[in-house]
mmCIF file of C-alpha atoms in Angstrom:
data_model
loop_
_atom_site.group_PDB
_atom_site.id
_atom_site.type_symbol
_atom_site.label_atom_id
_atom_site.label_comp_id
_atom_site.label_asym_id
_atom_site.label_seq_id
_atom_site.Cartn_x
_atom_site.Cartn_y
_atom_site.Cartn_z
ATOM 1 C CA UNK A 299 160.006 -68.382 99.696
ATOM 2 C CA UNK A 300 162.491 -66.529 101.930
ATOM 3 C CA UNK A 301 165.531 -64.402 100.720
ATOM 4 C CA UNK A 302 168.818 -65.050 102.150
ATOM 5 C CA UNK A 303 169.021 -68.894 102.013
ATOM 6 C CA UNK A 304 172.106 -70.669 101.844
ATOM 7 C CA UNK A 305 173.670 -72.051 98.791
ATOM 8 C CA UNK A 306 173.834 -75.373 98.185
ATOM 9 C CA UNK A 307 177.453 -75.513 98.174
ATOM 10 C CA UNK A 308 177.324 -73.623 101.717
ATOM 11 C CA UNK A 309 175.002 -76.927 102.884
ATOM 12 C CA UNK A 310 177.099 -79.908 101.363
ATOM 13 C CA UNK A 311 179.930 -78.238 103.057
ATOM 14 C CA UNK A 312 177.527 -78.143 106.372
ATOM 15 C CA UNK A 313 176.970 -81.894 105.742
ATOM 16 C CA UNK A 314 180.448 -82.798 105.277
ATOM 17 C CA UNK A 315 181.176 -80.464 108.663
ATOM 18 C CA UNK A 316 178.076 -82.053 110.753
ATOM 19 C CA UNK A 317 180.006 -85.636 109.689
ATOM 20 C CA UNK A 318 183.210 -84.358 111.092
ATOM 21 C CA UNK A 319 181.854 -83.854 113.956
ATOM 22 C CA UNK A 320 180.138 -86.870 114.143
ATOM 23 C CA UNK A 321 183.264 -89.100 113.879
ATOM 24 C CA UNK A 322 184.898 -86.805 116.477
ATOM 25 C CA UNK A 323 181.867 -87.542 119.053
ATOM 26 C CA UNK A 324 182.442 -91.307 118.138
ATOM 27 C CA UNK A 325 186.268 -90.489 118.334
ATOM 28 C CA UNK A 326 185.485 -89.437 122.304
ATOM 29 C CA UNK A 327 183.632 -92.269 123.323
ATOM 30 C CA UNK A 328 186.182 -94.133 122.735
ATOM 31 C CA UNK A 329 187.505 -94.789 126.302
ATOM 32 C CA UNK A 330 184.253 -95.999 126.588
ATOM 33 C CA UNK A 331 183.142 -98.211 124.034
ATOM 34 C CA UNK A 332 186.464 -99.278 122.764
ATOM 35 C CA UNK A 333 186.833 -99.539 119.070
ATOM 36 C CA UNK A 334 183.235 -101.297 118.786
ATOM 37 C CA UNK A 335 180.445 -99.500 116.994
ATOM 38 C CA UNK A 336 182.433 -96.873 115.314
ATOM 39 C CA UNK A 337 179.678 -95.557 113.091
ATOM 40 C CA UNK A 338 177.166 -95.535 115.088
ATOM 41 C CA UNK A 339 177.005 -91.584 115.354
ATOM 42 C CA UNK A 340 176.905 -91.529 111.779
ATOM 43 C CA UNK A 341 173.276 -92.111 111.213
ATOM 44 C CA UNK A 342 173.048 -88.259 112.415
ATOM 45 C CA UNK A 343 174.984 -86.396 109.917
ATOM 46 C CA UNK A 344 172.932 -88.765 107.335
ATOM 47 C CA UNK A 345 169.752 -87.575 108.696
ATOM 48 C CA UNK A 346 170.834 -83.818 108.701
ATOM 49 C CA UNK A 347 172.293 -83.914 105.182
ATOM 50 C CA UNK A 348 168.921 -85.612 103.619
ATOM 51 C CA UNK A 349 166.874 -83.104 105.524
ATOM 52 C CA UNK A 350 169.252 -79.777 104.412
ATOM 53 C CA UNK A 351 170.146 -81.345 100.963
ATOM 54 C CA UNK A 352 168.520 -84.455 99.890
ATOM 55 C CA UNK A 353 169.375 -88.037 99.302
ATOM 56 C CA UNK A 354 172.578 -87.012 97.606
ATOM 57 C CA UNK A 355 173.797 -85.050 101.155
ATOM 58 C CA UNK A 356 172.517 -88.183 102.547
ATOM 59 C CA UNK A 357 174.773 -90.397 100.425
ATOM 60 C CA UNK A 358 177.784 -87.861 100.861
ATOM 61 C CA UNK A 359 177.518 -88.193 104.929
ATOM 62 C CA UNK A 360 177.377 -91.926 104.549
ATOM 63 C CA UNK A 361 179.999 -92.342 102.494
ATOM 64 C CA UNK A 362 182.627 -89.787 103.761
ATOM 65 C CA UNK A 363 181.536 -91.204 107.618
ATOM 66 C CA UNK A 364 182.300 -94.302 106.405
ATOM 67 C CA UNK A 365 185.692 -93.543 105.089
ATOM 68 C CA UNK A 366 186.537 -91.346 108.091
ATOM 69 C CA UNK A 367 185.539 -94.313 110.591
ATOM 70 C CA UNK A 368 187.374 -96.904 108.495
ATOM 71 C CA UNK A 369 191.126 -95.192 108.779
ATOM 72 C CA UNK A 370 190.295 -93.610 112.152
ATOM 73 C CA UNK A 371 189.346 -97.067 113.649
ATOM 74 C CA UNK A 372 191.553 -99.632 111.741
ATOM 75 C CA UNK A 373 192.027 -101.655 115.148
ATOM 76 C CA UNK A 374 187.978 -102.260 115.573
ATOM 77 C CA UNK A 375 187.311 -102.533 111.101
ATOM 78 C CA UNK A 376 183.701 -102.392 112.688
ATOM 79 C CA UNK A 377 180.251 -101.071 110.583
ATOM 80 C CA UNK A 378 177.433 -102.647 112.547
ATOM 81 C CA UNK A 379 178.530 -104.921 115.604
ATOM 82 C CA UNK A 380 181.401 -106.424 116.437
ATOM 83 C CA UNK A 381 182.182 -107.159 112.544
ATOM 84 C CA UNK A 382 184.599 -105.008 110.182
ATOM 85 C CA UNK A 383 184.071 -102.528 107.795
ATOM 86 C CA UNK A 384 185.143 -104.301 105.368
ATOM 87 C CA UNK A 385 182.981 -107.151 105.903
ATOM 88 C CA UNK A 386 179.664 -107.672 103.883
ATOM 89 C CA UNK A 387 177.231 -108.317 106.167
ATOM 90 C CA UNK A 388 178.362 -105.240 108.509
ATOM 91 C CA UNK A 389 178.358 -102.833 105.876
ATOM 92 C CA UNK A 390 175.572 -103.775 104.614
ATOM 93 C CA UNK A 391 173.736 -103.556 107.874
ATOM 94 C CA UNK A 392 175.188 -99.706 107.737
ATOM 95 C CA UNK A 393 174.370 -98.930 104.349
ATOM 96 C CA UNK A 394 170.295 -100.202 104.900
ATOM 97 C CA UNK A 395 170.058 -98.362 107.832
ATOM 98 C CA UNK A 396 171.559 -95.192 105.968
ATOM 99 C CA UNK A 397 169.318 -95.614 102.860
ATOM 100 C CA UNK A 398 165.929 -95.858 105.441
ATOM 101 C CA UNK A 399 167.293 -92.691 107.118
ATOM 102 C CA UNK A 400 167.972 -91.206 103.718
ATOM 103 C CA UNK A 401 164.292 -91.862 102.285
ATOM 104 C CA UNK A 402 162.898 -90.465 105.500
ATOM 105 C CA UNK A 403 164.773 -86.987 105.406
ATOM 106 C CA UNK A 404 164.222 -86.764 101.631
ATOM 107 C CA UNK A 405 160.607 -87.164 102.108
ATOM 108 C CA UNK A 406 159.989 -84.950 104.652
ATOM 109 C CA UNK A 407 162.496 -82.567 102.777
ATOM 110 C CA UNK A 408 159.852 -82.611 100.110
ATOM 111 C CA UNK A 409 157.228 -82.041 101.812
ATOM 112 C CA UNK A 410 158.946 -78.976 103.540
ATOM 113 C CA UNK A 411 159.474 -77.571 99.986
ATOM 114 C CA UNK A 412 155.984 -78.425 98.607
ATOM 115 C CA UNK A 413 154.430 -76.501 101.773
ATOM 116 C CA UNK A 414 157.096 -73.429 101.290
ATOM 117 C CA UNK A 415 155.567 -72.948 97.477
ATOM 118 C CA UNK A 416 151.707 -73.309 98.382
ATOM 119 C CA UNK A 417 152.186 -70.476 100.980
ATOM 120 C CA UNK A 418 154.488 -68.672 98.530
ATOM 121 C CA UNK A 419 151.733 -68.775 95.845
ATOM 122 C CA UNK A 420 149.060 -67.908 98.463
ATOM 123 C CA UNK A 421 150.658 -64.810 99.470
ATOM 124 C CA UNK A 422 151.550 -63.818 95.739
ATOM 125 C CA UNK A 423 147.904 -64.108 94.758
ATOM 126 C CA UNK A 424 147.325 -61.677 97.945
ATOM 127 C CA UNK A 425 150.262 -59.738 97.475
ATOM 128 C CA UNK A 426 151.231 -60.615 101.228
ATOM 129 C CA UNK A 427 154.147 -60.610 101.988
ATOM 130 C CA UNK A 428 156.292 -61.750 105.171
ATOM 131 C CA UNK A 429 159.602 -60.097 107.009
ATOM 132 C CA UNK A 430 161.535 -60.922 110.504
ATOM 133 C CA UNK A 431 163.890 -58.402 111.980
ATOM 134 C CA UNK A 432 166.546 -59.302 114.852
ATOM 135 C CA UNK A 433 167.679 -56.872 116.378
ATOM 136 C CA UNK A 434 171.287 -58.177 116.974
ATOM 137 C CA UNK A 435 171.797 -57.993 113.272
ATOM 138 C CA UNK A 436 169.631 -55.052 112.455
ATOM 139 C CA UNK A 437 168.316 -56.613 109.121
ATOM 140 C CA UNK A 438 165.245 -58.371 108.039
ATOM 141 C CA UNK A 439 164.657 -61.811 106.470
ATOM 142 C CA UNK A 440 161.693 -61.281 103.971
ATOM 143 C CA UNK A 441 159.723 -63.533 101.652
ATOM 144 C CA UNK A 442 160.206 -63.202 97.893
ATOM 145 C CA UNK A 443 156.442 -61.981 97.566
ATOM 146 C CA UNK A 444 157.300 -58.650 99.993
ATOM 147 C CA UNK A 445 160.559 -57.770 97.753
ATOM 148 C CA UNK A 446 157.871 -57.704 94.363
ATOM 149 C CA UNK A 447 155.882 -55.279 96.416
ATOM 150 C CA UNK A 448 158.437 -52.935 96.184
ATOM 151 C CA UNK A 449 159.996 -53.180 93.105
ATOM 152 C CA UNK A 450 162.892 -55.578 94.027
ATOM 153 C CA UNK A 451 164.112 -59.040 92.591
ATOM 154 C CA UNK A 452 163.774 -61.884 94.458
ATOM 155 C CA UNK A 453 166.355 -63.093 96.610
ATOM 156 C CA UNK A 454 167.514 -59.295 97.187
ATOM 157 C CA UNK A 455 169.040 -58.463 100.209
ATOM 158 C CA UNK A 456 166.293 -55.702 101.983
ATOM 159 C CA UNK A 457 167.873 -52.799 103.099
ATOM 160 C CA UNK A 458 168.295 -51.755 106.658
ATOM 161 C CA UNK A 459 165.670 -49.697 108.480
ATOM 162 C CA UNK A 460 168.113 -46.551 108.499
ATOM 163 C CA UNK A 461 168.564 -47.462 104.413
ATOM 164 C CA UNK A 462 164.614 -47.190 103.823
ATOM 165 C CA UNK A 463 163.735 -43.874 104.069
ATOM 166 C CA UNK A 464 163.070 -41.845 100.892
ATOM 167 C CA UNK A 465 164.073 -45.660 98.944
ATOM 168 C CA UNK A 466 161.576 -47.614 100.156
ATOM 169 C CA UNK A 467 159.145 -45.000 102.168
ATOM 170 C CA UNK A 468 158.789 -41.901 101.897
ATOM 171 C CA UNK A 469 160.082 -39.868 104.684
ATOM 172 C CA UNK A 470 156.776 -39.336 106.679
ATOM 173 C CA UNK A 471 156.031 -43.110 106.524
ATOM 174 C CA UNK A 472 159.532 -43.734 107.502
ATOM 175 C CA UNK A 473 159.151 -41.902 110.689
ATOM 176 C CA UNK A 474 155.833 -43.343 111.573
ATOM 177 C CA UNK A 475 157.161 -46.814 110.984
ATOM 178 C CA UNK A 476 160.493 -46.192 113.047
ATOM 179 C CA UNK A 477 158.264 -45.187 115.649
ATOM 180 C CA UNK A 478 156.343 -48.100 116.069
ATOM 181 C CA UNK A 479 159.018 -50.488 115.564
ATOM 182 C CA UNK A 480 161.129 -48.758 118.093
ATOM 183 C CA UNK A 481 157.861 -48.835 120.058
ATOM 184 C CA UNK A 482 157.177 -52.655 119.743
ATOM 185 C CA UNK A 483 160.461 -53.529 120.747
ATOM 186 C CA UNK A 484 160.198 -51.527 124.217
ATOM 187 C CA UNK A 485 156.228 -52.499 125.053
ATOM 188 C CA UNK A 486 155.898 -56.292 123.250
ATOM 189 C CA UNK A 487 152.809 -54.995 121.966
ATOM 190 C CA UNK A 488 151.921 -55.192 117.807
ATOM 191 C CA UNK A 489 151.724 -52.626 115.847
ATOM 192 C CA UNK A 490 149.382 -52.106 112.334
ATOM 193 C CA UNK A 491 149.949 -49.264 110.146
ATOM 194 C CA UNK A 492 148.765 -48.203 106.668
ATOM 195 C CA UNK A 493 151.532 -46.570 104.801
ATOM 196 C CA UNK A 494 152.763 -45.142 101.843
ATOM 197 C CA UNK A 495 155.732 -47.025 100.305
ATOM 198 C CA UNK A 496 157.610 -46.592 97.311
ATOM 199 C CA UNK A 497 158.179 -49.288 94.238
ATOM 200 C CA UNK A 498 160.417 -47.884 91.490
ATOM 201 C CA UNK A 499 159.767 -44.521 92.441
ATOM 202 C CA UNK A 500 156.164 -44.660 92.316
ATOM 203 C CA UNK A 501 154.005 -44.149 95.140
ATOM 204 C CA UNK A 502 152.087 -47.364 96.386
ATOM 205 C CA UNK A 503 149.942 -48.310 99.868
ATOM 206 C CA UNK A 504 150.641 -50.997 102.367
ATOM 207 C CA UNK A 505 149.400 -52.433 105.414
ATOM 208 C CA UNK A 506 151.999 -53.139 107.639
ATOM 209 C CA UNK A 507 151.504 -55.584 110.907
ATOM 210 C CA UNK A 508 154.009 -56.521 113.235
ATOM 211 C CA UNK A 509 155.001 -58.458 116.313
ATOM 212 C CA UNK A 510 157.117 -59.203 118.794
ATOM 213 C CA UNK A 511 159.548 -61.848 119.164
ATOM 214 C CA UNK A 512 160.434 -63.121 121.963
ATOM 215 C CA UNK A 513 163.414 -65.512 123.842
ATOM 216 C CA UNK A 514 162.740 -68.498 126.350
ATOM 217 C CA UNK A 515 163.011 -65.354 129.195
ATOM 218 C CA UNK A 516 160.235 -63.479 127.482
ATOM 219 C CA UNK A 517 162.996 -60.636 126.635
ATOM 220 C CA UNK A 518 161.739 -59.192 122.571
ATOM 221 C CA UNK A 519 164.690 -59.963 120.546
ATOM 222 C CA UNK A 520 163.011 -59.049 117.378
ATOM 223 C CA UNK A 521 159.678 -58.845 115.429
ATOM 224 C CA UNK A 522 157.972 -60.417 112.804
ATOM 225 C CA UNK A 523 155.074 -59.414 110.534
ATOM 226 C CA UNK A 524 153.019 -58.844 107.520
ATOM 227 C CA UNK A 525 153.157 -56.523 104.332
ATOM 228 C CA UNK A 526 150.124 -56.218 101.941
ATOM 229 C CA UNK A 527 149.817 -54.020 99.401
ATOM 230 C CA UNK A 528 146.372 -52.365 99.308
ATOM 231 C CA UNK A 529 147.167 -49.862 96.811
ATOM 232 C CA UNK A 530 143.375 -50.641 94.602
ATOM 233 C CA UNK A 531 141.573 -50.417 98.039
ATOM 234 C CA UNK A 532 143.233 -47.129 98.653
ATOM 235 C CA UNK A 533 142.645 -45.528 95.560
ATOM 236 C CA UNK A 534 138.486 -47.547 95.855
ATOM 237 C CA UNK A 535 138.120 -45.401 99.179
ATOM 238 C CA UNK A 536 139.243 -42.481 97.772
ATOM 239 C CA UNK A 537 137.085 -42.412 95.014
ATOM 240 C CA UNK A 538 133.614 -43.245 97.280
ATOM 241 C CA UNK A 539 135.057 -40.292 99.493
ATOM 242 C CA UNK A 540 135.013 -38.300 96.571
ATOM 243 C CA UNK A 541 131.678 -39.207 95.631
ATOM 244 C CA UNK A 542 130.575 -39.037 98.949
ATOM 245 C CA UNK A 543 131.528 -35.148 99.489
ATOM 246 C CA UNK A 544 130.340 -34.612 95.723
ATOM 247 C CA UNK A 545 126.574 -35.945 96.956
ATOM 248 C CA UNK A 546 126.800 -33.680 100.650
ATOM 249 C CA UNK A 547 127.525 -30.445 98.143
ATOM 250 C CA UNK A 548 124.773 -31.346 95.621
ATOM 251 C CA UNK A 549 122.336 -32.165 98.456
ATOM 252 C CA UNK A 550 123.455 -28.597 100.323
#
């Protein structure tokens, strides 16, 4: 999973918005369909709440659209047709179509979620981790699994680049992984790098890969990437390259 998400609260309050809006576009098309069909924008904000929230975002954009339409539109009292608002066959034409629209965005919603926690658990039991850096904002939006790499809770804000040396790398790494960052961003080409990183103070290896990313003009905005910790098959090669100079001096 990826640090940085919104709250919940933050995405009702998007809902609510993205159905203010809706009954504004309906609001301006007035002039052109006259007070008939005055929740027929609706169905969007329904969609984008059950697909940010769930069914209950769902049912908030239905209902609050509803209301909205009904005391912005008294002349028209219209839900599906020509009929009113208030009339039972009109509304519940609206509220079916709503409820289909709901099930669809919850479902998919789901399914969105259940694919976020298979690749979550796939990268934990590889201790892979994933980050994107913009370079507008000069931060990074990282997975949960690259924060327990080094040392940090999950959902912790990353620091900035600038921030990471001698906290996250040690100074030498730092430098080398300025470098090719800085380097990326001017070429477009990837980068890979094995580093030393710190976690709590202790001294742990990474591979680091990275990426550019790039707009509709081809201009790199930012990059994206990979961080595995590979700390066992450091210490692994060091030990064979011990052995290995230990058999050259005994053979000598």
């Amino acid at each position: 999973m990826w640090n940085r998400s919104p709250s919940q609260g933050w995405l009702y309050l998007g809902t609510l918005a993205a159905t203010g809006v809706a009954v504004g576009v309906r609001w301006l098309l007035t002039p052109w369909i006259g007070d008939q069909f005055p929740l027929i924008t609706l169905f969007a904000a329904v969609a984008l709440g059950a697909w940010l929230c769930g069914y209950r975002a769902g049912l908030l954009a239905m209902t609050a659209g509803w209301l909205m339409c009904d005391l912005l539109f008294p002349g028209a009292r219209a839900a599906v047709g020509v009929h009113g608002t208030r009339d039972p066959i009109g509304l519940a034409a609206y509220v079916l179509s709503s409820a289909v629209i709901i099930a669809f965005g919850e479902a998919l919603r789901a399914a969105r979620i259940r694919e976020r926690a298979v690749i979550g658990e796939a990268q934990r039991l590889a201790r892979l981790g994933s980050w994107e850096w913009r370079g507008t904002t000069g931060r990074s939006v990282v997975s949960d699994e690259l924060l327990r790499i080094f040392g940090l809770p999950a959902g912790a804000v990353l620091p900035r680049l600038a921030d990471q040396d001698d906290t996250l790398y040690p100074h030498e790494s730092w430098l080398r992984l300025q470098a090719a960052m800085k380097d990326a961003v001017r070429t477009g080409h990837g980068f890979h790098l094995d580093l030393e990183a710190l976690r709590k103070g202790a001294r742990i290896a990474v591979a680091m890969r990275g990426e550019a990313i790039r707009d509709a003009h081809g201009t790199v905005i930012g990059l994206r990437g990979t961080v595995q910790e590979i700390t066992e098959r450091k210490r692994a090669e060091a030990f064979m390259e011990g052995q290995r100079r230990v058999l050259e001096k005994i053979a000598r």
